[in-house]
CSV table of C-alpha atoms and ligand atoms in Angstrom, one decimal:
chain,number,residue,atom,x,y,z
A,1130,MET,CA,-0.1,-0.1,-0.1
A,1131,SER,CA,1.1,3.4,-0.7
A,1132,GLN,CA,2.5,6.0,1.7
A,1133,THR,CA,0.1,8.5,3.0
A,1134,ASN,CA,0.9,12.1,4.1
A,1135,LEU,CA,0.2,11.4,7.7
A,1136,ILE,CA,2.7,12.1,10.5
A,1137,VAL,CA,2.1,10.3,13.8
A,1138,ALA,CA,3.5,12.5,16.7
A,1139,LYS,CA,4.4,11.0,20.1
A,1140,PHE,CA,5.1,13.0,23.2
A,1141,GLY,CA,6.9,11.7,26.1
A,1142,GLY,CA,6.1,12.4,30.0
A,1143,THR,CA,7.9,15.5,30.4
A,1144,SER,CA,6.1,17.0,27.1
A,1145,VAL,CA,2.7,16.4,29.0
A,1146,ALA,CA,4.1,16.8,32.4
A,1147,ASP,CA,1.9,19.8,33.2
A,1148,PHE,CA,-0.4,22.5,31.8
A,1149,ASP,CA,2.2,24.8,30.2
A,1150,ALA,CA,4.1,21.4,28.8
A,1151,MET,CA,0.9,20.3,27.2
A,1152,ASN,CA,0.3,23.6,25.6
A,1153,ARG,CA,3.8,23.6,24.1
A,1154,SER,CA,3.0,20.1,22.7
A,1155,ALA,CA,-0.3,21.3,21.5
A,1156,ASP,CA,1.4,24.0,19.8
A,1157,VAL,CA,3.9,21.5,17.9
A,1158,VAL,CA,1.0,19.4,16.8
A,1159,LEU,CA,-1.0,22.5,15.3
A,1160,THR,CA,2.2,23.7,13.5
A,1161,ASN,CA,2.1,20.8,10.9
A,1162,ARG,CA,-1.1,19.8,9.3
A,1163,ASP,CA,0.1,16.5,8.5
A,1164,VAL,CA,0.0,15.5,12.3
A,1165,ARG,CA,-3.4,13.6,12.6
A,1166,LEU,CA,-2.5,11.1,15.3
A,1167,VAL,CA,-1.1,12.0,18.5
A,1168,VAL,CA,0.5,9.4,20.7
A,1169,LEU,CA,0.8,10.4,24.5
A,1170,SER,CA,2.8,9.1,27.6
A,1171,ALA,CA,1.5,9.7,31.1
A,1172,SER,CA,2.3,12.9,32.6
A,1173,ALA,CA,6.0,12.8,34.1
A,1174,GLY,CA,6.1,10.7,37.3
A,1175,VAL,CA,2.8,9.3,37.0
A,1176,THR,CA,3.8,5.9,35.7
A,1177,ASN,CA,6.6,5.6,38.6
A,1178,LEU,CA,3.8,6.1,41.2
A,1179,LEU,CA,1.3,3.7,39.7
A,1180,VAL,CA,4.0,1.1,39.4
A,1181,THR,CA,4.6,1.6,43.3
A,1182,LEU,CA,0.9,1.4,44.0
A,1183,ALA,CA,0.8,-1.8,42.0
A,1184,GLU,CA,3.3,-3.6,44.1
A,1185,GLY,CA,0.5,-3.5,46.9
A,1186,LEU,CA,1.3,-0.9,49.5
A,1187,GLU,CA,-0.4,-0.4,53.1
A,1188,GLN,CA,-3.2,2.2,53.3
A,1189,GLN,CA,-1.0,5.2,54.4
A,1190,PRO,CA,1.8,5.2,51.8
A,1191,ARG,CA,-1.1,4.4,49.2
A,1192,ALA,CA,-3.0,7.3,50.3
A,1193,TYR,CA,0.0,9.6,49.9
A,1194,LEU,CA,0.8,8.2,46.4
A,1195,LEU,CA,-2.9,8.4,45.4
A,1196,ASP,CA,-2.9,12.4,46.3
A,1197,GLU,CA,0.5,12.7,44.4
A,1198,ILE,CA,-1.3,11.5,41.4
A,1199,ARG,CA,-4.3,13.6,41.9
A,1200,ARG,CA,-2.0,16.7,42.5
A,1201,ILE,CA,-0.4,16.2,39.1
A,1202,GLN,CA,-3.5,15.8,37.2
A,1203,TYR,CA,-5.6,18.4,39.1
A,1204,GLY,CA,-2.7,20.9,38.5
A,1205,ILE,CA,-3.7,20.7,34.7
A,1206,ILE,CA,-7.5,20.3,35.1
A,1207,ASP,CA,-7.5,23.6,37.4
A,1208,ARG,CA,-6.0,25.6,34.7
A,1209,LEU,CA,-8.5,24.8,32.1
A,1210,GLN,CA,-11.2,27.3,31.1
A,1211,GLN,CA,-13.8,24.5,31.6
A,1212,PRO,CA,-12.5,22.1,33.9
A,1213,ASP,CA,-15.9,20.7,34.6
A,1214,VAL,CA,-16.2,19.1,31.3
A,1215,ILE,CA,-13.4,16.6,32.3
A,1216,ARG,CA,-13.2,16.6,36.0
A,1217,ASP,CA,-15.8,13.8,36.4
A,1218,GLU,CA,-13.9,11.5,34.0
A,1219,ILE,CA,-10.6,12.2,35.6
A,1220,ASP,CA,-12.3,11.4,38.9
A,1221,ARG,CA,-13.6,8.2,37.7
A,1222,MET,CA,-10.0,7.3,36.6
A,1223,LEU,CA,-8.7,8.2,39.8
A,1224,GLU,CA,-11.4,6.1,41.9
A,1225,ASN,CA,-10.4,3.1,39.5
A,1226,ILE,CA,-6.9,3.7,40.5
A,1227,THR,CA,-7.8,3.7,44.3
A,1228,MET,CA,-9.8,0.5,43.6
A,1229,LEU,CA,-7.2,-1.3,41.9
A,1230,SER,CA,-4.4,-0.4,44.3
A,1231,GLU,CA,-6.5,-1.8,47.1
A,1232,ALA,CA,-6.9,-4.8,45.2
A,1233,ALA,CA,-3.2,-4.9,44.8
A,1234,ALA,CA,-2.7,-4.7,48.6
A,1235,LEU,CA,-4.5,-7.9,49.0
A,1236,ALA,CA,-2.8,-9.7,46.2
A,1237,THR,CA,-0.7,-8.3,43.3
A,1238,SER,CA,-0.5,-9.8,39.7
A,1239,THR,CA,1.2,-8.9,36.5
A,1240,ALA,CA,-2.3,-8.5,34.8
A,1241,LEU,CA,-3.5,-6.2,37.8
A,1242,THR,CA,-0.4,-3.9,37.4
A,1243,ASP,CA,-1.1,-3.4,33.8
A,1244,GLU,CA,-4.3,-2.4,34.2
A,1245,LEU,CA,-3.4,-0.1,37.1
A,1246,VAL,CA,-0.5,1.5,35.4
A,1247,SER,CA,-2.5,2.1,32.0
A,1248,HIS,CA,-4.5,4.8,33.9
A,1249,GLY,CA,-1.5,7.4,33.7
A,1250,GLU,CA,-1.9,7.4,29.7
A,1251,LEU,CA,-5.5,7.3,29.7
A,1252,MET,CA,-5.6,10.5,32.0
A,1253,SER,CA,-3.0,12.2,30.1
A,1254,SER,CA,-4.6,11.8,26.9
A,1255,LEU,CA,-8.0,12.9,28.1
A,1256,LEU,CA,-6.6,16.1,29.4
A,1257,PHE,CA,-4.7,16.8,26.2
A,1258,VAL,CA,-7.9,16.4,24.1
A,1259,GLU,CA,-9.4,19.4,26.3
A,1260,ILE,CA,-6.2,21.5,25.8
A,1261,LEU,CA,-7.0,21.1,22.3
A,1262,ARG,CA,-10.7,21.6,22.2
A,1263,GLU,CA,-10.1,24.9,24.2
A,1264,ARG,CA,-8.4,26.2,21.2
A,1265,GLN,CA,-11.2,25.3,18.9
A,1266,VAL,CA,-9.4,22.3,17.4
A,1267,ALA,CA,-11.4,19.2,16.4
A,1268,ALA,CA,-9.7,16.5,18.5
A,1269,GLU,CA,-11.0,13.1,19.6
A,1270,TRP,CA,-9.9,10.9,22.4
A,1271,PHE,CA,-9.4,7.3,21.0
A,1272,ASP,CA,-8.7,4.0,23.2
A,1273,VAL,CA,-5.7,2.6,21.8
A,1274,ARG,CA,-6.6,-1.0,23.2
A,1275,LYS,CA,-9.2,-1.0,20.4
A,1276,VAL,CA,-6.5,-1.7,17.9
A,1277,MET,CA,-3.2,-2.3,19.8
A,1278,ARG,CA,-3.4,-6.1,20.1
A,1279,THR,CA,-0.9,-7.7,21.9
A,1280,SER,CA,0.3,-11.3,23.4
A,1281,ASP,CA,-0.6,-11.7,27.2
A,1282,ARG,CA,2.8,-11.3,28.5
A,1283,PHE,CA,1.8,-8.7,31.0
A,1284,GLY,CA,4.3,-5.8,31.6
A,1285,ARG,CA,6.2,-6.6,28.2
A,1286,ALA,CA,3.6,-7.6,25.9
A,1287,GLU,CA,4.6,-8.3,22.3
A,1288,PRO,CA,2.3,-6.8,19.4
A,1289,GLU,CA,0.5,-8.9,16.9
A,1290,ILE,CA,1.4,-7.1,13.9
A,1291,ALA,CA,-1.3,-8.6,11.4
A,1292,ILE,CA,-4.1,-8.1,13.7
A,1293,LEU,CA,-3.0,-4.5,14.8
A,1294,ALA,CA,-2.8,-3.6,11.4
A,1295,GLU,CA,-6.2,-4.9,10.5
A,1296,LEU,CA,-7.8,-3.3,13.5
A,1297,THR,CA,-6.2,0.2,12.7
A,1298,THR,CA,-7.1,0.1,9.2
A,1299,THR,CA,-11.0,-0.6,10.2
A,1300,GLN,CA,-11.3,1.2,13.6
A,1301,LEU,CA,-8.9,4.0,13.6
A,1302,LYS,CA,-7.9,5.2,10.2
A,1303,PRO,CA,-11.4,6.4,9.0
A,1304,ARG,CA,-11.4,8.6,12.2
A,1305,LEU,CA,-8.4,10.5,11.2
A,1306,GLN,CA,-10.4,12.4,8.5
A,1307,ASP,CA,-12.6,14.3,10.7
A,1308,ALA,CA,-10.3,15.3,13.7
A,1309,ILE,CA,-6.9,15.1,15.3
A,1310,ILE,CA,-6.8,11.7,17.1
A,1311,ILE,CA,-5.3,11.5,20.5
A,1312,THR,CA,-4.3,8.1,22.0
A,1313,GLN,CA,-2.2,6.4,24.4
A,1314,GLY,CA,1.3,5.1,24.3
A,1315,PHE,CA,2.5,2.0,26.1
A,1316,ILE,CA,-0.9,0.1,26.5
A,1317,GLY,CA,-2.5,-2.4,24.8
A,1318,SER,CA,-4.8,-5.4,25.2
A,1319,GLU,CA,-4.8,-9.1,24.9
A,1320,GLY,CA,-7.1,-11.4,23.1
A,1321,LYS,CA,-9.5,-11.5,25.9
A,1322,GLY,CA,-9.5,-7.5,26.2
A,1323,ARG,CA,-7.4,-7.6,29.4
A,1324,THR,CA,-5.2,-4.4,29.4
A,1325,THR,CA,-1.5,-4.9,28.7
A,1326,THR,CA,1.7,-3.0,28.6
A,1327,LEU,CA,4.5,-2.8,26.2
A,1328,GLY,CA,7.4,-2.5,28.9
A,1329,ARG,CA,8.9,0.9,30.3
A,1330,GLY,CA,9.2,3.9,27.8
A,1331,GLY,CA,6.9,1.8,25.4
A,1332,SER,CA,5.3,4.9,24.0
A,1333,ASP,CA,7.9,5.4,21.4
A,1334,TYR,CA,7.3,1.9,20.1
A,1335,THR,CA,3.4,2.5,20.2
A,1336,ALA,CA,4.1,5.4,17.7
A,1337,ALA,CA,6.2,3.7,15.5
A,1338,LEU,CA,3.7,0.5,15.4
A,1339,LEU,CA,0.7,2.7,14.6
A,1340,GLY,CA,2.7,4.7,12.1
A,1341,GLU,CA,3.6,1.5,10.3
A,1342,ALA,CA,-0.2,0.4,10.3
A,1343,LEU,CA,-1.1,3.5,8.8
A,1344,HIS,CA,1.5,4.0,6.2
A,1345,ALA,CA,2.6,7.2,7.8
A,1346,LYS,CA,5.3,9.2,6.1
A,1347,GLN,CA,7.2,10.0,9.3
A,1348,ILE,CA,7.1,9.4,13.1
A,1349,ASP,CA,7.9,12.3,15.2
A,1350,ILE,CA,9.1,11.6,18.7
A,1351,TRP,CA,9.1,14.8,20.8
A,1352,THR,CA,11.1,14.5,24.1
A,1353,ASP,CA,12.9,16.8,26.0
A,1354,VAL,CA,16.2,16.9,24.2
A,1355,PRO,CA,16.3,18.3,20.8
A,1356,GLY,CA,17.5,15.0,19.0
A,1357,ILE,CA,19.8,12.0,19.3
A,1358,TYR,CA,23.2,13.1,20.7
A,1359,THR,CA,26.6,11.4,20.5
A,1360,THR,CA,26.1,10.2,24.0
A,1361,ASP,CA,23.5,10.9,26.9
A,1362,PRO,CA,24.1,14.9,27.2
A,1363,ARG,CA,23.0,14.3,31.0
A,1364,VAL,CA,26.4,12.3,31.3
A,1365,VAL,CA,28.6,14.5,28.9
A,1366,ALA,CA,27.6,18.0,28.7
A,1367,SER,CA,29.7,18.5,25.5
A,1368,ALA,CA,27.9,15.8,23.7
A,1369,HIS,CA,26.6,17.1,20.3
A,1370,ARG,CA,23.5,16.4,18.1
A,1371,ILE,CA,23.5,13.9,15.4
A,1372,ASP,CA,21.7,15.5,12.5
A,1373,GLU,CA,20.9,12.3,10.4
A,1374,ILE,CA,21.7,8.9,11.6
A,1375,THR,CA,20.7,5.2,9.9
A,1376,PHE,CA,18.1,3.1,11.3
A,1377,GLU,CA,20.9,0.4,12.2
A,1378,GLU,CA,22.8,3.1,14.1
A,1379,ALA,CA,20.0,4.5,16.0
A,1380,ALA,CA,18.7,0.9,16.7
A,1381,GLU,CA,22.0,0.0,18.3
A,1382,MET,CA,22.0,3.1,20.3
A,1383,ALA,CA,18.5,2.3,21.6
A,1384,THR,CA,19.4,-1.4,22.4
A,1385,PHE,CA,22.6,-0.6,24.3
A,1386,GLY,CA,20.9,2.1,26.4
A,1387,ALA,CA,20.1,5.4,24.9
A,1388,LYS,CA,16.9,6.2,26.6
A,1389,VAL,CA,15.8,8.5,24.0
A,1390,LEU,CA,14.1,5.8,22.0
A,1391,HIS,CA,12.7,2.6,23.4
A,1392,PRO,CA,14.8,-0.2,21.9
A,1393,ALA,CA,12.0,-1.4,19.7
A,1394,THR,CA,10.9,1.7,18.2
A,1395,LEU,CA,12.9,1.4,15.1
A,1396,LEU,CA,11.7,-2.2,14.3
A,1397,PRO,CA,8.4,-1.0,12.5
A,1398,ALA,CA,10.4,2.2,11.1
A,1399,VAL,CA,13.1,-0.3,9.3
A,1400,ARG,CA,10.4,-2.6,8.0
A,1401,SER,CA,8.4,0.1,6.4
A,1402,ASP,CA,11.1,2.5,5.7
A,1403,ILE,CA,9.4,5.3,7.6
A,1404,PRO,CA,11.6,8.0,8.6
A,1405,VAL,CA,11.8,8.9,12.5
A,1406,PHE,CA,12.4,12.5,13.6
A,1407,VAL,CA,13.3,13.3,17.3
A,1408,GLY,CA,13.1,16.6,18.6
A,1409,SER,CA,12.1,18.6,21.8
A,1410,SER,CA,8.9,20.0,22.6
A,1411,LYS,CA,10.3,22.6,24.8
A,1412,ASP,CA,12.3,24.1,21.9
A,1413,PRO,CA,11.1,22.8,18.5
A,1414,SER,CA,12.7,25.6,16.6
A,1415,ALA,CA,16.3,23.8,17.7
A,1416,GLY,CA,15.6,20.9,15.3
A,1417,GLY,CA,16.2,17.6,15.9
A,1418,THR,CA,17.6,14.2,14.4
A,1419,LEU,CA,16.4,12.2,11.6
A,1420,VAL,CA,16.5,8.5,11.7
A,1421,CYS,CA,16.6,7.3,8.1
A,1422,ASN,CA,17.4,4.8,5.6
A,1423,LYS,CA,20.6,6.2,4.4
A,1424,THR,CA,23.2,9.0,5.5
A,1425,GLN,CA,25.8,10.7,3.7
A,1426,ASN,CA,29.5,9.5,4.8
A,1427,PRO,CA,28.6,7.4,7.8
A,1428,PRO,CA,31.5,8.0,10.2
A,1429,LEU,CA,33.6,5.0,11.8
A,1430,PHE,CA,32.6,6.4,15.3
A,1431,ARG,CA,29.1,7.6,15.8
A,1432,ALA,CA,27.8,7.4,19.3
A,1433,LEU,CA,28.5,6.0,22.8
A,1434,ALA,CA,25.5,4.3,24.9
A,1435,LEU,CA,25.5,3.3,28.5
A,1436,ARG,CA,23.3,0.8,30.2
A,1437,ARG,CA,23.6,0.5,33.9
A,1438,LYS,CA,22.9,-2.3,36.5
A,1439,GLN,CA,24.1,-5.2,34.3
A,1440,THR,CA,24.6,-8.7,35.7
A,1441,LEU,CA,27.5,-11.1,34.5
A,1442,LEU,CA,26.8,-14.7,34.8
A,1443,THR,CA,29.7,-16.9,34.6
A,1444,LEU,CA,28.9,-20.5,34.1
A,1445,HIS,CA,31.6,-23.0,34.5
A,1446,SER,CA,31.0,-26.6,33.3
A,1447,LEU,CA,31.1,-29.3,36.0
A,1448,ASN,CA,32.3,-32.2,33.7
A,1449,MET,CA,35.5,-31.0,31.7
A,1450,LEU,CA,35.5,-34.2,29.9
A,1451,HIS,CA,32.1,-33.9,28.7
A,1452,ALA,CA,32.1,-30.2,27.8
A,1453,ARG,CA,30.6,-30.8,24.3
A,1454,GLY,CA,27.0,-29.5,24.2
A,1455,PHE,CA,27.4,-27.3,27.4
A,1456,LEU,CA,26.4,-24.2,25.5
A,1457,ALA,CA,23.5,-26.0,23.9
A,1458,GLU,CA,22.2,-26.7,27.3
A,1459,VAL,CA,22.8,-23.4,28.8
A,1460,PHE,CA,20.8,-21.8,25.9
A,1461,ASN,CA,18.1,-24.4,26.2
A,1462,ILE,CA,17.6,-23.3,29.8
A,1463,LEU,CA,17.8,-19.8,29.2
A,1464,ALA,CA,15.2,-20.0,26.5
A,1465,ARG,CA,12.8,-21.9,28.8
A,1466,HIS,CA,13.1,-19.1,31.0
A,1467,ASN,CA,12.1,-16.7,28.3
A,1468,ILE,CA,15.4,-15.0,28.6
A,1469,SER,CA,17.8,-13.9,25.5
A,1470,VAL,CA,21.4,-13.7,25.9
A,1471,ASP,CA,23.0,-10.1,25.4
A,1472,LEU,CA,26.9,-10.1,25.5
A,1473,ILE,CA,28.7,-13.3,25.6
A,1474,THR,CA,32.2,-14.7,25.7
A,1475,THR,CA,33.3,-18.2,25.8
A,1476,SER,CA,36.2,-20.5,26.6
A,1477,GLU,CA,36.2,-24.3,26.3
A,1478,VAL,CA,34.3,-25.0,29.6
A,1479,SER,CA,32.8,-21.8,30.6
A,1480,VAL,CA,31.0,-19.2,29.4
A,1481,ALA,CA,30.3,-15.5,30.4
A,1482,LEU,CA,27.1,-13.8,29.6
A,1483,THR,CA,25.0,-10.9,30.4
A,1484,LEU,CA,21.0,-11.2,30.4
A,1485,ASP,CA,19.2,-8.9,27.7
A,1486,THR,CA,17.2,-6.4,29.8
A,1487,THR,CA,16.3,-4.4,26.7
A,1488,GLY,CA,12.5,-3.2,27.0
A,1489,SER,CA,12.3,-4.1,30.6
A,1490,THR,CA,9.0,-5.1,32.2
A,1491,SER,CA,6.8,-2.3,33.4
A,1492,THR,CA,7.3,-3.8,36.8
A,1493,GLY,CA,10.9,-3.8,36.6
A,1494,ASP,CA,11.0,-7.4,38.0
A,1495,SER,CA,14.7,-8.9,37.7
A,1496,LEU,CA,15.1,-11.4,35.2
A,1497,LEU,CA,17.4,-13.5,37.3
A,1498,THR,CA,15.0,-15.7,39.2
A,1499,GLN,CA,15.7,-18.2,41.7
A,1500,ALA,CA,14.3,-21.0,39.7
A,1501,LEU,CA,16.8,-19.9,36.7
A,1502,LEU,CA,19.7,-19.9,39.1
A,1503,THR,CA,18.6,-23.3,40.4
A,1504,GLU,CA,18.3,-24.9,37.2
A,1505,LEU,CA,21.7,-23.6,35.8
A,1506,SER,CA,23.5,-24.8,38.9
A,1507,SER,CA,22.3,-28.5,38.2
A,1508,LEU,CA,24.4,-28.2,35.1
A,1509,CYS,CA,27.2,-25.9,36.0
A,1510,ARG,CA,28.9,-23.6,38.7
A,1511,VAL,CA,27.4,-20.1,38.7
A,1512,GLU,CA,29.3,-17.0,39.4
A,1513,VAL,CA,26.9,-13.9,39.5
A,1514,GLU,CA,28.4,-10.4,39.5
A,1515,GLU,CA,26.2,-7.4,39.8
A,1516,ASN,CA,26.5,-3.7,39.5
A,1517,LEU,CA,28.4,-3.7,36.2
A,1518,ALA,CA,27.8,-1.2,33.3
A,1519,LEU,CA,27.7,-1.9,29.7
A,1520,VAL,CA,29.3,0.7,27.6
A,1521,ALA,CA,28.5,0.3,23.8
A,1522,LEU,CA,30.6,2.3,21.1
A,1523,ILE,CA,28.1,2.4,18.1
A,1524,GLY,CA,29.9,2.9,14.5
A,1525,ASN,CA,30.4,1.7,11.1
A,1526,LYS,CA,32.3,-1.2,9.6
A,1527,LEU,CA,34.1,-1.1,13.0
A,1528,SER,CA,35.4,-4.7,12.3
A,1529,GLN,CA,36.8,-4.1,9.2
A,1530,ALA,CA,38.9,-0.9,10.4
A,1531,CYS,CA,42.4,-1.1,11.6
A,1532,GLY,CA,43.5,0.6,14.9
A,1533,VAL,CA,39.9,0.5,16.8
A,1534,GLY,CA,41.3,-1.5,19.5
A,1535,LYS,CA,44.2,1.0,20.1
A,1536,GLU,CA,42.1,4.0,19.9
A,1537,VAL,CA,39.6,2.8,22.2
A,1538,PHE,CA,41.1,1.0,24.9
A,1539,GLY,CA,44.3,3.2,24.9
A,1540,VAL,CA,42.2,5.4,26.6
A,1541,LEU,CA,40.5,3.0,29.2
A,1542,GLU,CA,44.1,2.1,30.7
A,1543,PRO,CA,43.0,3.1,34.1
A,1544,PHE,CA,39.9,1.0,34.1
A,1545,ASN,CA,39.1,-2.5,34.6
A,1546,LEU,CA,37.4,-4.2,31.4
A,1547,ARG,CA,35.6,-6.9,32.7
A,1548,LEU,CA,34.5,-8.5,29.4
A,1549,ILE,CA,34.8,-7.3,25.9
A,1550,CYS,CA,32.5,-8.2,22.6
A,1551,TYR,CA,33.8,-7.3,19.3
A,1552,GLY,CA,33.4,-8.5,15.9
A,1553,ALA,CA,29.8,-10.2,15.6
A,1554,SER,CA,28.5,-6.9,14.5
A,1555,SER,CA,30.3,-4.1,12.4
A,1556,TYR,CA,28.1,-1.4,14.0
A,1557,ASN,CA,29.0,-1.8,17.7
A,1558,LEU,CA,32.0,-2.6,20.2
A,1559,CYS,CA,30.8,-3.4,23.7
A,1560,PHE,CA,32.4,-3.8,26.9
A,1561,LEU,CA,31.6,-4.1,30.8
A,1562,VAL,CA,33.1,-2.0,33.3
A,1563,PRO,CA,32.4,-1.6,37.1
A,1564,GLY,CA,29.1,0.4,37.6
A,1565,ASN,CA,31.0,3.0,39.4
A,1566,ASP,CA,33.3,3.7,36.7
A,1567,ALA,CA,30.8,3.9,33.8
A,1568,GLU,CA,30.5,7.7,33.5
A,1569,GLN,CA,34.1,8.2,33.7
A,1570,VAL,CA,34.8,5.8,31.2
A,1571,VAL,CA,32.0,7.1,28.8
A,1572,ARG,CA,33.4,10.7,29.5
A,1573,ALA,CA,37.0,9.7,28.6
A,1574,LEU,CA,35.9,7.9,25.5
A,1575,HIS,CA,33.7,10.7,24.3
A,1576,HIS,CA,36.7,13.1,24.8
A,1577,ASN,CA,38.9,11.0,22.6
A,1578,LEU,CA,36.7,9.9,20.0
A,1579,PHE,CA,34.1,12.7,19.6
A,1580,GLU,CA,35.4,16.1,20.7
B,3087,ADP,P1,10.3,10.9,27.3
B,3087,ADP,O1,9.8,10.9,28.6
B,3087,ADP,O2,10.1,12.0,26.2
B,3087,ADP,O3,10.1,9.5,26.3
B,3087,ADP,P2,13.1,9.8,27.8
B,3087,ADP,O4,13.5,10.3,29.5
B,3087,ADP,O5,12.5,8.3,27.8
B,3087,ADP,O6,12.1,11.0,27.4
B,3087,ADP,O7,14.1,10.0,27.0
B,3087,ADP,C1,14.7,11.4,26.8
B,3087,ADP,C2,16.0,11.1,27.6
B,3087,ADP,O8,16.9,10.1,27.0
B,3087,ADP,C3,16.9,12.3,27.5
B,3087,ADP,O9,16.6,13.4,28.6
B,3087,ADP,C4,18.3,12.1,27.6
B,3087,ADP,O10,18.9,12.3,29.0
B,3087,ADP,C5,18.2,10.5,27.5
B,3087,ADP,N1,19.3,10.2,26.5
B,3087,ADP,C6,20.1,9.0,26.6
B,3087,ADP,N2,21.0,8.9,25.7
B,3087,ADP,C7,20.7,9.8,24.6
B,3087,ADP,C8,21.4,10.3,23.6
B,3087,ADP,N3,22.2,9.5,22.9
B,3087,ADP,N4,20.7,11.5,22.8
B,3087,ADP,C9,19.6,12.0,23.5
B,3087,ADP,N5,19.1,11.5,24.8
B,3087,ADP,C10,19.6,10.8,25.3
B,3088,LIG,N1,4.5,6.0,30.7
B,3088,LIG,C1,5.2,4.9,30.4
B,3088,LIG,C2,6.6,4.9,31.2
B,3088,LIG,O1,6.9,5.7,31.8
B,3088,LIG,C3,5.8,4.8,28.8
B,3088,LIG,C4,6.2,5.7,28.1
B,3088,LIG,O2,6.4,7.0,28.8
B,3088,LIG,O3,6.8,5.8,27.0
B,3088,LIG,O4,7.3,4.0,31.0
B,3089,MG,MG1,11.0,7.5,26.7
């Protein structure tokens, strides 16, 4: 099917944090007539509060968190010209949250958690519709769960692309003619209609999935930084914006920890060749980054990404004589526990690996369960090292170039490199360092390779 003129615009938590932020985002929506679908995150802080409520708290802390959520949402309602229109609906949502958090205090479950945390996006999108309507803009609220069909893996649900495409075409597409549609990121529903979530930061992914289903010409991700930088500008103040970057490079960055994009965001974009723009809703005139298929002269070194809180497992075979098949058994066990391996190095009778935490669950549960450890321990001796950080150097044709090792590791002389992965992908060189050294390592490398 041919491409449309449609742009899907997604606004993250800080872009809908309060009344002023929502109005700045509304300005951004209205400056481009092609923006017909708007995907929103919960107001900043709300998802964290809801996740904590889902853990099942005592009455007192529960009341405190509920007040906090009410305060954030009422901060917006109270500044509307006609707050009455929406107050009841938000009150109903707040009552639901109260009820669900009481249920969580009796017994928690992943399904209950998803139902509870979905209210953040439900509320922010309702409020944003009112912000637009007060400007006389035809805007309609749309419950994304009608089209965002997912698996029932609560907390980290996988979209069912074919059903999602069909539902989007029949239920959502016709509505785009008459009004700007405002919907929720992050949430979906499984076959029986129960609410699911796509994992923390999942609203970017929602925008890309809907963009793909609607054959959009572009997906705009509006956040609190004017683009994708050479590394997290919060870690390195001298990081600079990358004006154009390829899908592959940006996907590597997102996978290895650049929070600016959810790791899965670029999958639909690459599949359907839809450019993704990243910019700041606080400062739209500052421009941003275009993620697309091809760029001029892709550089050898593109960016640095950092992923904290990595766990390294070192597995030593118990039986050196029968080491054959050892890796196969290790992978089998990990697969049964639904875990994919991230970094890996091997020797004949041992293997060191990190667990893939990309797209972590909405609840932030650890992948390293007691059941997994017990099963691995029956096969091998298991060593667990916590508090490591993964640093990824992203680039192009890295494995074909000469001198990369010297240039990178020369700078890192004062640091302990716990594990190095290089050569499987020509786009990255990754290594683990002690968590406490991570920022220093990134700064030293950035200084040497990018400044
Ligand atoms: P949103 O709520 O809009 O989705 P996020 O907090 O998820 O925003 O992502 C934006 C943040 O990503 C920035 O504030 C920045 O600190 C962080 N970040 C990490 N790596 C990068 C990078 N390479 N370029 C830009 N921002 C990055
Ligand atoms: N509100 C969700 C979160 O905080 C999803 C998102 O913002 O992308 O993780
Ligand atoms: Mg985000």
